[in-house]
Short mmCIF file of C-alpha atoms in Angstrom, two decimals:
data_model
loop_
_atom_site.label_atom_id
_atom_site.label_comp_id
_atom_site.label_asym_id
_atom_site.label_seq_id
_atom_site.Cartn_x
_atom_site.Cartn_y
_atom_site.Cartn_z
CA MET Y 1 1.85 -20.21 3.98
CA THR Y 2 0.08 -23.26 2.77
CA TYR Y 3 1.02 -24.99 -0.43
CA GLY Y 4 -1.60 -27.12 -2.05
CA SER Y 5 -3.72 -27.34 -5.15
CA ARG Y 6 -6.73 -25.08 -5.36
CA ASP Y 7 -10.20 -26.48 -5.13
CA GLN Y 8 -11.07 -27.66 -8.60
CA GLN Y 9 -14.77 -27.68 -7.73
CA PHE Y 10 -14.84 -23.93 -8.22
CA ASN Y 11 -18.19 -22.76 -9.54
CA ARG Y 12 -17.49 -22.52 -13.25
CA ASP Y 13 -21.12 -21.74 -14.07
CA ASN Y 14 -20.53 -18.19 -12.92
CA TYR Y 15 -16.80 -17.90 -13.66
CA ASN Y 16 -15.92 -19.94 -16.73
CA SER Y 17 -12.21 -20.78 -16.82
CA ARG Y 18 -11.73 -22.18 -20.34
CA GLY Y 19 -9.97 -25.01 -18.54
CA GLY Y 20 -9.67 -27.34 -21.51
CA ASP Y 21 -7.95 -24.76 -23.68
CA PHE Y 22 -5.13 -24.36 -21.16
CA ARG Y 23 -4.49 -27.85 -19.86
CA GLY Y 24 -3.89 -29.56 -23.19
CA GLY Y 25 -1.50 -28.49 -25.91
CA ARG Y 26 -1.15 -24.82 -25.02
CA SER Y 27 -0.46 -22.26 -27.65
CA SER Y 28 2.04 -20.77 -25.22
CA ASP Y 29 4.02 -24.00 -25.38
CA ARG Y 30 4.58 -23.43 -29.07
CA ASN Y 31 6.42 -20.15 -28.71
CA SER Y 32 9.60 -18.95 -27.02
CA TYR Y 33 7.98 -19.08 -23.57
CA GLY Y 34 8.13 -22.89 -23.42
CA ARG Y 35 8.84 -24.09 -19.91
CA ASP Y 36 11.13 -26.86 -21.16
CA ASN Y 37 13.69 -24.49 -22.61
CA ARG Y 38 16.69 -25.11 -20.37
CA SER Y 39 19.44 -24.16 -22.78
CA GLY Y 40 19.78 -20.69 -21.33
CA GLY Y 41 19.10 -19.08 -24.67
CA GLY Y 42 15.58 -17.95 -23.87
CA ARG Y 43 16.48 -14.79 -22.03
CA GLY Y 44 13.95 -12.53 -20.44
CA GLY Y 45 11.14 -12.99 -17.95
CA PHE Y 46 9.47 -15.96 -19.62
CA SER Y 47 12.12 -18.67 -19.63
CA ARG Y 48 12.38 -21.11 -16.76
CA SER Y 49 16.02 -21.89 -17.48
CA PHE Y 50 17.87 -21.50 -14.19
CA HIS Y 51 20.84 -19.36 -15.06
CA THR Y 52 24.00 -19.43 -13.04
CA GLN Y 53 24.63 -15.83 -14.07
CA PRO Y 54 21.99 -13.08 -14.27
CA GLN Y 55 20.66 -12.61 -17.78
CA GLU Y 56 19.51 -9.23 -19.03
CA LEU Y 57 15.74 -8.97 -19.37
CA ILE Y 58 14.69 -8.40 -22.96
CA ALA Y 59 11.15 -7.21 -23.68
CA PRO Y 60 9.32 -9.60 -26.02
CA ASN Y 61 7.99 -8.43 -29.37
CA TRP Y 62 4.36 -8.39 -28.36
CA ASP Y 63 3.07 -7.78 -31.87
CA GLU Y 64 4.43 -11.21 -32.75
CA GLU Y 65 3.92 -13.02 -29.46
CA LEU Y 66 0.47 -11.91 -28.32
CA PRO Y 67 -1.51 -13.72 -31.06
CA ASN Y 68 0.09 -16.99 -29.92
CA LEU Y 69 -0.95 -16.62 -26.28
CA PRO Y 70 -4.12 -18.24 -24.93
CA LYS Y 71 -7.12 -16.05 -24.18
CA PHE Y 72 -8.20 -15.47 -20.60
CA GLU Y 73 -11.24 -14.20 -18.71
CA LYS Y 74 -11.10 -10.93 -16.78
CA ASN Y 75 -14.66 -9.56 -16.68
CA PHE Y 76 -16.52 -11.17 -13.79
CA TYR Y 77 -18.83 -8.36 -12.71
CA VAL Y 78 -22.54 -9.08 -12.60
CA GLU Y 79 -24.44 -6.02 -11.44
CA HIS Y 80 -26.68 -6.68 -8.45
CA GLU Y 81 -30.35 -5.93 -9.06
CA THR Y 82 -30.40 -3.34 -6.28
CA VAL Y 83 -27.45 -1.54 -7.85
CA ARG Y 84 -28.99 -1.74 -11.31
CA ASN Y 85 -32.20 -0.12 -10.06
CA ARG Y 86 -30.39 2.70 -8.29
CA SER Y 87 -31.16 6.00 -9.99
CA ASP Y 88 -28.52 8.34 -11.37
CA ALA Y 89 -29.50 10.89 -8.73
CA GLU Y 90 -28.93 8.34 -5.95
CA VAL Y 91 -25.56 7.38 -7.41
CA GLU Y 92 -24.52 11.01 -7.69
CA ALA Y 93 -25.60 11.69 -4.10
CA PHE Y 94 -23.63 8.68 -2.84
CA ARG Y 95 -20.49 9.76 -4.67
CA LYS Y 96 -20.83 13.31 -3.40
CA GLU Y 97 -21.33 12.12 0.18
CA ASN Y 98 -18.16 10.02 -0.07
CA GLU Y 99 -16.17 12.78 -1.82
CA MET Y 100 -15.79 10.51 -4.81
CA THR Y 101 -14.89 11.71 -8.30
CA ILE Y 102 -14.81 9.44 -11.34
CA TYR Y 103 -13.26 9.73 -14.79
CA GLY Y 104 -13.66 7.55 -17.86
CA LYS Y 105 -16.33 5.88 -19.94
CA ASP Y 106 -19.00 3.38 -18.88
CA ILE Y 107 -18.01 3.33 -15.22
CA PRO Y 108 -20.11 0.89 -13.16
CA LYS Y 109 -22.29 2.24 -10.39
CA PRO Y 110 -20.91 2.00 -6.86
CA ILE Y 111 -22.14 -0.67 -4.48
CA THR Y 112 -23.02 0.09 -0.87
CA THR Y 113 -22.93 -3.34 0.82
CA PHE Y 114 -20.77 -6.45 0.58
CA ASP Y 115 -23.65 -8.47 -0.84
CA GLU Y 116 -24.09 -5.99 -3.69
CA ALA Y 117 -20.49 -6.47 -4.81
CA GLY Y 118 -21.34 -9.80 -6.41
CA PHE Y 119 -18.46 -11.72 -4.89
CA PRO Y 120 -18.77 -15.51 -4.81
CA ASP Y 121 -19.71 -17.06 -1.46
CA TYR Y 122 -16.14 -18.22 -0.80
CA VAL Y 123 -15.00 -14.57 -0.85
CA LEU Y 124 -17.97 -13.13 1.05
CA SER Y 125 -17.59 -15.66 3.85
CA GLU Y 126 -14.01 -14.52 4.47
CA VAL Y 127 -15.03 -10.85 4.48
CA LYS Y 128 -17.92 -11.36 6.88
CA ALA Y 129 -15.75 -13.48 9.16
CA GLU Y 130 -13.56 -10.41 9.70
CA GLY Y 131 -16.54 -8.50 11.08
CA PHE Y 132 -16.47 -5.57 8.65
CA GLU Y 133 -19.73 -3.60 8.81
CA LYS Y 134 -19.67 -2.13 5.32
CA PRO Y 135 -17.22 -1.38 2.49
CA THR Y 136 -15.11 1.76 2.55
CA GLY Y 137 -15.66 4.45 -0.07
CA ILE Y 138 -12.83 3.29 -2.32
CA GLN Y 139 -14.10 -0.30 -2.09
CA CYS Y 140 -17.68 0.70 -3.00
CA GLN Y 141 -16.51 2.07 -6.33
CA GLY Y 142 -13.28 0.12 -6.76
CA TRP Y 143 -14.73 -3.38 -6.57
CA PRO Y 144 -17.16 -3.01 -9.50
CA MET Y 145 -14.40 -1.35 -11.52
CA ALA Y 146 -11.85 -4.07 -10.79
CA LEU Y 147 -14.28 -6.97 -11.28
CA SER Y 148 -15.27 -5.58 -14.68
CA GLY Y 149 -11.82 -6.39 -16.02
CA ARG Y 150 -11.03 -2.79 -16.94
CA ASP Y 151 -7.70 -1.09 -16.35
CA MET Y 152 -8.28 1.25 -13.45
CA ILE Y 153 -6.72 3.92 -11.25
CA GLY Y 154 -7.65 4.41 -7.61
CA VAL Y 155 -6.47 7.49 -5.71
CA ALA Y 156 -7.31 7.45 -2.01
CA ALA Y 157 -5.75 8.00 1.39
CA THR Y 158 -3.45 5.54 3.05
CA GLY Y 159 -5.58 3.39 5.35
CA SER Y 160 -8.74 3.74 3.25
CA GLY Y 161 -9.01 0.08 2.30
CA LYS Y 162 -7.16 0.03 -1.01
CA THR Y 163 -5.56 -3.37 -0.38
CA LEU Y 164 -8.89 -5.20 -0.26
CA SER Y 165 -10.04 -3.16 -3.25
CA TYR Y 166 -7.66 -5.12 -5.46
CA CYS Y 167 -7.07 -8.24 -3.34
CA LEU Y 168 -10.61 -9.64 -3.46
CA PRO Y 169 -11.13 -9.11 -7.22
CA GLY Y 170 -7.69 -10.66 -7.70
CA ILE Y 171 -8.81 -13.81 -5.89
CA VAL Y 172 -11.87 -14.04 -8.16
CA HIS Y 173 -9.59 -13.54 -11.17
CA ILE Y 174 -7.28 -16.36 -10.09
CA ASN Y 175 -10.11 -18.81 -9.54
CA ALA Y 176 -11.32 -18.24 -13.09
CA GLN Y 177 -7.93 -19.14 -14.58
CA PRO Y 178 -6.41 -22.59 -15.19
CA LEU Y 179 -4.42 -24.08 -12.33
CA LEU Y 180 -0.69 -23.46 -12.30
CA SER Y 181 1.50 -26.07 -13.94
CA PRO Y 182 5.10 -26.80 -12.91
CA GLY Y 183 7.30 -23.93 -14.04
CA ASP Y 184 4.50 -21.38 -14.19
CA GLY Y 185 4.91 -17.97 -12.64
CA PRO Y 186 2.15 -16.10 -10.82
CA ILE Y 187 -1.25 -15.07 -12.15
CA VAL Y 188 -1.47 -11.99 -9.93
CA LEU Y 189 1.56 -9.74 -9.46
CA VAL Y 190 1.52 -6.93 -6.89
CA LEU Y 191 4.39 -4.44 -6.90
CA ALA Y 192 4.94 -2.45 -3.70
CA PRO Y 193 7.59 0.12 -2.67
CA THR Y 194 8.74 -1.38 0.64
CA ARG Y 195 9.15 -4.79 2.20
CA GLU Y 196 6.93 -3.73 5.11
CA LEU Y 197 4.05 -2.94 2.77
CA ALA Y 198 4.69 -6.12 0.78
CA VAL Y 199 4.45 -8.22 3.95
CA GLN Y 200 1.26 -6.44 4.99
CA ILE Y 201 -0.31 -7.11 1.58
CA GLN Y 202 0.70 -10.76 1.86
CA LYS Y 203 -1.13 -11.05 5.18
CA GLU Y 204 -4.33 -9.78 3.58
CA CYS Y 205 -3.95 -12.12 0.61
CA SER Y 206 -3.38 -15.07 2.95
CA LYS Y 207 -6.37 -14.17 5.08
CA PHE Y 208 -8.86 -13.87 2.24
CA GLY Y 209 -7.41 -16.48 -0.08
CA LYS Y 210 -7.31 -19.39 2.35
CA SER Y 211 -10.76 -20.76 1.47
CA SER Y 212 -9.67 -21.06 -2.16
CA ARG Y 213 -6.30 -22.50 -1.16
CA ILE Y 214 -4.59 -19.79 -3.16
CA ARG Y 215 -0.85 -19.74 -2.59
CA ASN Y 216 1.15 -16.56 -2.29
CA THR Y 217 4.69 -15.51 -1.61
CA CYS Y 218 6.46 -12.28 -0.81
CA VAL Y 219 9.66 -11.31 -2.60
CA TYR Y 220 11.75 -8.43 -1.22
CA GLY Y 221 15.33 -7.43 -0.61
CA GLY Y 222 17.31 -7.27 2.60
CA VAL Y 223 17.03 -10.99 3.36
CA PRO Y 224 18.63 -14.14 1.89
CA ARG Y 225 17.02 -15.28 -1.35
CA GLY Y 226 16.88 -19.00 -0.58
CA GLN Y 227 13.40 -19.26 0.93
CA GLN Y 228 11.95 -16.89 -1.64
CA ILE Y 229 13.44 -18.99 -4.45
CA ARG Y 230 11.94 -22.14 -2.94
CA ASP Y 231 8.52 -20.52 -2.69
CA LEU Y 232 8.68 -19.35 -6.30
CA THR Y 233 9.82 -22.77 -7.48
CA ARG Y 234 6.90 -24.49 -5.73
CA GLY Y 235 4.54 -22.11 -7.48
CA ALA Y 236 2.33 -19.32 -6.18
CA GLU Y 237 -0.73 -17.75 -7.75
CA ILE Y 238 0.04 -14.41 -6.10
CA VAL Y 239 3.47 -12.82 -5.88
CA ILE Y 240 3.87 -9.60 -3.91
CA ALA Y 241 7.23 -8.03 -4.64
CA THR Y 242 9.44 -5.01 -4.39
CA PRO Y 243 10.75 -4.14 -7.86
CA GLY Y 244 14.48 -4.67 -7.28
CA ARG Y 245 14.28 -8.18 -5.81
CA LEU Y 246 11.75 -9.30 -8.43
CA ILE Y 247 14.11 -8.28 -11.21
CA ASP Y 248 16.85 -10.27 -9.48
CA MET Y 249 14.62 -13.36 -9.53
CA LEU Y 250 13.68 -12.85 -13.16
CA GLU Y 251 17.27 -12.35 -14.27
CA ILE Y 252 18.43 -15.60 -12.68
CA GLY Y 253 15.45 -17.48 -14.07
CA LYS Y 254 13.77 -18.37 -10.76
CA THR Y 255 10.36 -17.18 -11.93
CA ASN Y 256 8.66 -15.76 -15.00
CA LEU Y 257 5.74 -13.48 -15.76
CA LYS Y 258 4.13 -15.29 -18.69
CA ARG Y 259 1.01 -16.20 -16.67
CA VAL Y 260 0.47 -12.72 -15.19
CA THR Y 261 -2.91 -11.41 -16.27
CA TYR Y 262 -3.70 -9.23 -13.23
CA LEU Y 263 -1.08 -6.58 -12.38
CA VAL Y 264 -1.28 -4.25 -9.39
CA LEU Y 265 0.94 -1.23 -8.80
CA ASP Y 266 0.34 -0.31 -5.16
CA GLU Y 267 1.49 3.06 -3.82
CA ALA Y 268 2.68 3.96 -7.30
CA ASP Y 269 3.55 7.48 -6.19
CA ARG Y 270 5.84 6.17 -3.47
CA MET Y 271 7.56 3.73 -5.83
CA LEU Y 272 8.37 6.59 -8.18
CA ASP Y 273 9.51 8.81 -5.29
CA MET Y 274 11.93 6.03 -4.32
CA GLY Y 275 13.38 5.87 -7.83
CA PHE Y 276 11.81 2.59 -8.93
CA GLU Y 277 10.45 3.84 -12.25
CA PRO Y 278 13.11 2.12 -14.43
CA GLN Y 279 12.55 -1.19 -12.62
CA ILE Y 280 8.77 -0.89 -12.88
CA ARG Y 281 8.99 -0.28 -16.61
CA LYS Y 282 11.38 -3.19 -17.02
CA ILE Y 283 8.99 -5.51 -15.20
CA VAL Y 284 5.80 -4.35 -16.90
CA ASP Y 285 7.42 -4.74 -20.32
CA GLN Y 286 7.71 -8.47 -19.53
CA ILE Y 287 3.94 -8.88 -19.04
CA ARG Y 288 1.43 -9.47 -21.82
CA PRO Y 289 -0.16 -6.14 -22.76
CA ASP Y 290 -3.75 -7.43 -22.70
CA ARG Y 291 -3.48 -7.99 -18.93
CA GLN Y 292 -5.65 -6.11 -16.47
CA THR Y 293 -3.67 -3.37 -14.72
CA LEU Y 294 -4.72 -1.65 -11.51
CA MET Y 295 -2.80 1.38 -10.25
CA TRP Y 296 -3.29 2.60 -6.69
CA SER Y 297 -1.86 5.77 -5.23
CA ALA Y 298 -2.33 8.23 -2.39
CA THR Y 299 -1.40 11.18 -4.62
CA TRP Y 300 -1.64 11.90 -8.33
CA PRO Y 301 1.56 13.68 -9.48
CA LYS Y 302 2.50 14.07 -13.12
CA GLU Y 303 5.04 11.23 -12.95
CA VAL Y 304 2.33 8.76 -11.93
CA GLN Y 305 0.02 10.16 -14.60
CA GLN Y 306 2.67 9.51 -17.25
CA LEU Y 307 3.20 5.95 -16.05
CA ALA Y 308 -0.56 5.39 -16.28
CA ARG Y 309 -0.67 6.79 -19.81
CA ASP Y 310 2.14 4.46 -20.86
CA TYR Y 311 0.83 1.20 -19.40
CA LEU Y 312 -2.93 1.44 -18.84
CA HIS Y 313 -5.37 1.02 -21.71
CA ASP Y 314 -8.48 3.23 -21.67
CA PRO Y 315 -8.50 3.29 -17.85
CA ILE Y 316 -11.31 4.31 -15.56
CA GLN Y 317 -10.42 6.29 -12.44
CA VAL Y 318 -11.85 6.97 -9.01
CA ASN Y 319 -10.52 9.59 -6.61
CA VAL Y 320 -11.75 9.59 -3.02
CA GLY Y 321 -11.24 12.88 -1.23
CA SER Y 322 -9.67 16.05 -2.53
CA LEU Y 323 -6.66 15.82 -4.81
CA GLU Y 324 -5.12 18.72 -2.95
CA LEU Y 325 -2.57 17.69 -0.35
CA ALA Y 326 -4.41 17.48 2.95
CA ALA Y 327 -4.26 15.77 6.32
CA SER Y 328 -7.01 13.78 7.95
CA HIS Y 329 -9.34 15.95 10.00
CA ASN Y 330 -9.33 13.21 12.64
CA ILE Y 331 -5.78 14.20 13.60
CA THR Y 332 -5.00 16.97 16.06
CA GLN Y 333 -1.85 18.65 14.74
CA LEU Y 334 0.38 20.28 17.36
CA VAL Y 335 3.42 22.17 16.07
CA GLU Y 336 6.01 23.50 18.49
CA VAL Y 337 8.67 25.94 17.30
CA VAL Y 338 11.79 24.92 19.22
CA SER Y 339 15.57 24.80 19.04
CA GLU Y 340 17.48 21.56 18.54
CA MET Y 341 18.54 21.66 22.20
CA GLU Y 342 14.92 21.75 23.39
CA LYS Y 343 13.71 18.71 21.47
CA ARG Y 344 14.53 16.01 24.02
CA ASP Y 345 12.80 17.77 26.90
CA ARG Y 346 9.75 18.42 24.73
CA LEU Y 347 9.73 14.78 23.65
CA LEU Y 348 9.63 13.60 27.26
CA LYS Y 349 6.78 16.00 27.98
CA HIS Y 350 4.64 14.46 25.27
CA LEU Y 351 5.55 10.92 26.27
CA GLU Y 352 4.35 11.75 29.78
CA THR Y 353 1.00 12.81 28.33
CA ALA Y 354 0.65 9.85 26.00
CA SER Y 355 1.59 7.30 28.64
CA GLU Y 356 -1.55 8.05 30.63
CA ASP Y 357 -3.36 5.74 28.26
CA LYS Y 358 -1.89 2.30 28.87
CA ASP Y 359 -2.95 1.22 25.36
CA SER Y 360 -1.14 4.07 23.60
CA LYS Y 361 1.18 3.38 20.70
CA ILE Y 362 3.59 6.19 19.84
CA LEU Y 363 5.51 6.47 16.59
CA ILE Y 364 8.48 8.87 16.64
CA PHE Y 365 10.10 9.97 13.38
CA ALA Y 366 13.75 10.99 13.10
CA SER Y 367 15.52 12.22 9.98
CA THR Y 368 18.57 9.93 10.11
CA LYS Y 369 19.40 6.41 11.23
CA ARG Y 370 21.92 7.80 13.69
CA THR Y 371 19.39 10.14 15.30
CA CYS Y 372 16.92 7.28 15.40
CA ASP Y 373 19.34 5.11 17.38
CA GLU Y 374 20.41 7.99 19.64
CA ILE Y 375 16.82 8.83 20.60
CA THR Y 376 16.05 5.19 21.28
CA LYS Y 377 19.12 4.76 23.47
CA TYR Y 378 18.30 7.96 25.37
CA LEU Y 379 14.71 6.88 25.99
CA ARG Y 380 15.64 3.36 27.07
CA GLN Y 381 18.23 4.70 29.49
CA ASP Y 382 15.45 6.83 30.97
CA GLY Y 383 13.24 3.76 31.29
CA TRP Y 384 10.92 4.24 28.33
CA PRO Y 385 9.97 1.07 26.38
CA ALA Y 386 11.31 2.23 23.01
CA LEU Y 387 12.70 0.33 20.02
CA ALA Y 388 14.12 1.55 16.72
CA ILE Y 389 13.49 0.56 13.12
CA HIS Y 390 15.35 1.79 10.04
CA GLY Y 391 17.04 0.58 6.89
CA ASP Y 392 20.28 -0.58 8.52
CA LYS Y 393 18.49 -3.05 10.78
CA GLN Y 394 18.49 -6.69 9.72
CA GLN Y 395 15.12 -7.86 8.47
CA GLN Y 396 14.75 -10.30 11.36
CA GLU Y 397 15.22 -7.50 13.88
CA ARG Y 398 12.86 -5.21 11.98
CA ASP Y 399 10.19 -7.88 12.01
CA TRP Y 400 10.69 -8.42 15.73
CA VAL Y 401 10.52 -4.67 16.49
CA LEU Y 402 7.31 -4.36 14.48
CA GLN Y 403 5.77 -7.28 16.31
CA GLU Y 404 6.73 -5.81 19.70
CA PHE Y 405 5.20 -2.49 18.67
CA ARG Y 406 2.11 -4.06 17.13
CA THR Y 407 1.33 -6.10 20.25
CA GLY Y 408 2.04 -3.17 22.59
CA ARG Y 409 4.87 -4.91 24.43
CA SER Y 410 7.04 -2.01 23.30
CA PRO Y 411 4.58 0.86 22.74
CA ILE Y 412 7.16 3.37 21.47
CA MET Y 413 8.82 2.93 18.09
CA VAL Y 414 11.41 5.34 16.72
CA ALA Y 415 11.68 5.25 12.94
CA THR Y 416 13.13 6.85 9.88
CA ASP Y 417 10.89 7.41 6.86
CA VAL Y 418 11.14 3.72 6.01
CA ALA Y 419 8.12 3.46 8.32
CA ALA Y 420 6.20 6.35 6.79
CA ARG Y 421 4.43 3.95 4.46
CA GLY Y 422 3.96 0.25 4.33
CA ILE Y 423 3.70 -0.27 8.08
CA ASP Y 424 0.07 -0.85 8.95
CA VAL Y 425 -0.19 -0.96 12.73
CA LYS Y 426 -3.58 -0.46 14.30
CA GLY Y 427 -4.02 1.77 17.30
CA ILE Y 428 -1.23 4.31 16.75
CA ASN Y 429 -2.68 7.33 18.50
CA TYR Y 430 0.39 9.54 18.77
CA VAL Y 431 2.89 10.49 16.05
CA ILE Y 432 5.84 12.69 16.98
CA ASN Y 433 7.99 14.32 14.32
CA TYR Y 434 11.19 14.70 16.33
CA ASP Y 435 12.73 15.89 13.07
CA MET Y 436 10.54 17.44 10.39
CA PRO Y 437 10.63 15.63 7.03
CA GLY Y 438 12.19 17.15 3.94
CA ASN Y 439 8.90 17.87 2.17
CA ILE Y 440 5.27 18.47 2.99
CA GLU Y 441 4.10 15.27 1.29
CA ASP Y 442 6.11 13.16 3.74
CA TYR Y 443 4.68 15.21 6.61
CA VAL Y 444 1.15 14.27 5.58
CA HIS Y 445 2.11 10.62 5.11
CA ARG Y 446 3.88 10.50 8.47
CA ILE Y 447 1.05 11.91 10.53
CA GLY Y 448 -1.34 9.68 8.56
CA ARG Y 449 -0.07 6.74 10.63
CA THR Y 450 -2.58 7.91 13.24
CA GLY Y 451 -6.23 8.90 12.90
CA ARG Y 452 -6.95 5.96 10.62
CA ALA Y 453 -10.27 4.28 9.86
CA GLY Y 454 -12.24 6.97 11.67
CA ALA Y 455 -10.17 6.91 14.87
CA LYS Y 456 -8.79 10.03 16.52
CA GLY Y 457 -5.09 10.77 16.78
CA THR Y 458 -2.52 13.39 17.72
CA ALA Y 459 0.52 14.49 15.73
CA VAL Y 460 3.25 16.55 17.40
CA SER Y 461 5.97 18.19 15.30
CA PHE Y 462 9.13 19.96 16.45
CA PHE Y 463 9.73 22.83 14.03
CA THR Y 464 13.15 24.52 13.99
CA GLU Y 465 14.66 27.38 12.03
CA ALA Y 466 16.17 24.78 9.69
CA ASN Y 467 12.62 23.83 8.65
CA LYS Y 468 11.55 27.34 7.62
CA GLY Y 469 11.24 26.26 4.00
CA LEU Y 470 8.28 24.09 5.02
CA GLY Y 471 6.59 26.79 7.08
CA ALA Y 472 4.12 28.19 4.57
CA GLN Y 473 3.06 24.77 3.30
CA LEU Y 474 2.70 23.42 6.85
CA ILE Y 475 0.47 26.35 7.78
CA GLY Y 476 -1.64 25.64 4.71
CA ILE Y 477 -2.09 22.00 5.71
CA MET Y 478 -3.07 23.01 9.24
CA ARG Y 479 -5.53 25.65 8.03
CA GLU Y 480 -7.25 23.18 5.72
CA ALA Y 481 -7.75 20.83 8.68
CA ASN Y 482 -8.99 23.70 10.93
CA GLN Y 483 -6.07 23.34 13.32
CA GLN Y 484 -4.81 25.89 15.81
CA ILE Y 485 -1.65 27.51 14.41
CA PRO Y 486 0.88 28.71 17.02
CA PRO Y 487 1.86 32.39 16.73
CA GLU Y 488 5.56 31.42 16.51
CA LEU Y 489 4.83 29.52 13.30
CA MET Y 490 2.87 32.34 11.69
CA GLN Y 491 6.05 34.28 10.92
CA TYR Y 492 6.66 31.72 8.17
CA ASP Y 493 3.26 32.33 6.55
CA ARG Y 494 4.51 33.95 3.36
CA ARG Y 495 2.35 31.93 1.00
CA PRO Y 496 -0.13 33.96 -1.03
CA TYR Y 497 -3.72 32.80 -0.99
CA GLY Y 498 -4.14 29.99 -3.47
CA GLY Y 499 -2.80 26.57 -4.23
CA HIS Y 500 0.13 24.47 -3.19
CA PRO Y 501 3.24 26.53 -4.09
CA ARG Y 502 4.97 23.64 -5.77
CA TYR Y 503 2.24 21.67 -7.42
CA GLY Y 504 -0.71 24.02 -7.76
CA ARG Y 505 -4.25 23.30 -6.74
CA GLY Y 506 -4.65 20.52 -9.25
CA GLY Y 507 -8.41 20.62 -9.55
CA ARG Y 508 -11.09 18.02 -9.76
CA GLY Y 509 -9.74 16.80 -13.06
CA GLY Y 510 -7.00 14.96 -11.27
CA TYR Y 511 -3.89 16.95 -12.17
CA GLY Y 512 -1.52 18.50 -9.70
CA ARG Y 513 0.11 16.55 -6.97
CA GLY Y 514 -2.07 15.98 -4.01
CA GLY Y 515 -2.87 13.96 -1.00
CA ARG Y 516 -5.89 13.22 1.01
CA GLY Y 517 -8.71 14.85 2.79
CA GLY Y 518 -12.34 14.32 3.48
CA TYR Y 519 -12.35 12.85 6.93
CA GLY Y 520 -14.62 13.87 9.78
CA ARG Y 521 -13.26 16.37 12.21
CA GLY Y 522 -12.35 15.70 15.78
CA ARG Y 523 -9.72 16.19 18.42
CA GLY Y 524 -7.86 13.33 19.96
CA GLY Y 525 -7.08 14.15 23.57
CA PHE Y 526 -5.01 12.18 26.04
CA GLY Y 527 -6.25 13.66 29.30
CA GLY Y 528 -4.02 14.90 32.07
CA ARG Y 529 -0.45 14.03 32.87
CA GLY Y 530 1.11 11.43 35.04
CA ARG Y 531 3.83 8.95 34.14
CA ASP Y 532 2.67 6.38 36.67
CA SER Y 533 -0.94 6.09 35.45
CA GLY Y 534 -0.33 4.50 32.08
CA TRP Y 535 2.39 1.95 31.39
CA GLY Y 536 3.42 1.61 35.03
CA SER Y 537 7.05 0.80 35.68
CA ARG Y 538 9.03 1.54 32.56
CA ASN Y 539 12.06 -0.51 33.55
CA GLY Y 540 10.64 -4.00 33.54
CA GLY Y 541 9.33 -6.54 31.12
CA ASN Y 542 11.17 -5.43 28.00
CA ARG Y 543 13.67 -7.43 26.03
CA SER Y 544 17.10 -5.85 26.18
CA VAL Y 545 18.46 -4.38 22.98
CA ASN Y 546 21.98 -3.13 22.56
CA TYR Y 547 22.57 0.15 20.78
#
């Protein structure tokens, strides 16, 4: 990552930064957030005092503090003439075509091209350099919403382009704010559930922020804190963080949140599933309440709804796809009812099929770390180029495994659910659930690693008697996607006609837990069999790993 000052020749005619108000005697310097307070008494997220012992975070009294804080710009949206002239009927037809539902007042019309989004040239040039043809559905509606400065909620499938939906408006937001001074924390804060997702978000921020020389850093657990502390001390306009490690940094005074005016909660549903709600609330309480908050989620359960009610002010919302839990129609779902003893032989059968395509990437899910390692050892002993990733692996090894998998040098990765979200690897065309997950939501998220961005994929699941509690819901997911249901699975079809047995159908109003849908149909085939036609010799060219 590059550290350097941002270009001060930013076009302030279009994005006025109030620069003089911030660079002189700041009102924030006259309250308890002063960056020169090194006595250790200024506890909480806003003091720069470097404590030797963690200090409990105390939420500021915002009724008293907010009037003393400097104002900031957050509405940068200028509607393109083409968008302005688009009729209500055209807008409605576009939203219907993209399975888009909106909620709230005064929601801007969707855009249909990158040029209509109204991004400055320094942002558009980065986007066009990546070769994208057109925005995704969530970007078409999400960009105008985010650029308008409103609090917003975006509910869309994993892999639908949510990261760019908040990343690009965040870059515009940063460039309209005063430059960071020594001791300042970030302007944009992105909270993510896993280190893998945090790293992926950082890559996107680095890619599209380089022309503005915007600095970023990634803060997550499982690795030594030294480099992260150094990055925070140097200053970064964007911090992407997992909640636990960020609280650690705040409590020891290595950063502060007094400059945060653009807050993103990415995969909010997953963060709550992982038990991060107390940490999220602790962090958000440290941020000025007149910030812009953007919440992104793949599902819309009641816990996420409550978090939105507590921390978003008069939000506008866009849902892309059905709110009912659903799998992408681009994925061929194959479910085999087997015994535990049959799993390994069935696994080899499907690897034989997948290996016919030399470019195949196969992601295998196991329920425990031990099973994950056992499968990997078994496959490697049989000559298959497999590597494992799970929570007990050191971060350095996890990064290496991901890179081997991403580049195709090791086209088989065995994972626990740590990889179900946050790992964005292109070209995964086969997902195998060696062990079924504990709930139907994780099933949908797992198989969603394939069939992304319009591509075809195949998901194979080994269903045992121990999984019978998932049977009815699994059949429902397969029916919705027009999949062939094996007769052996039909004995578990005890669900009455209607909604999801746990969460209900939800409805277009956005209530009731749900997932994704709305993708084109299609079957992803792998042709005939033949171990020798795909990856060739399976015993050579792979780095040795001890298990």
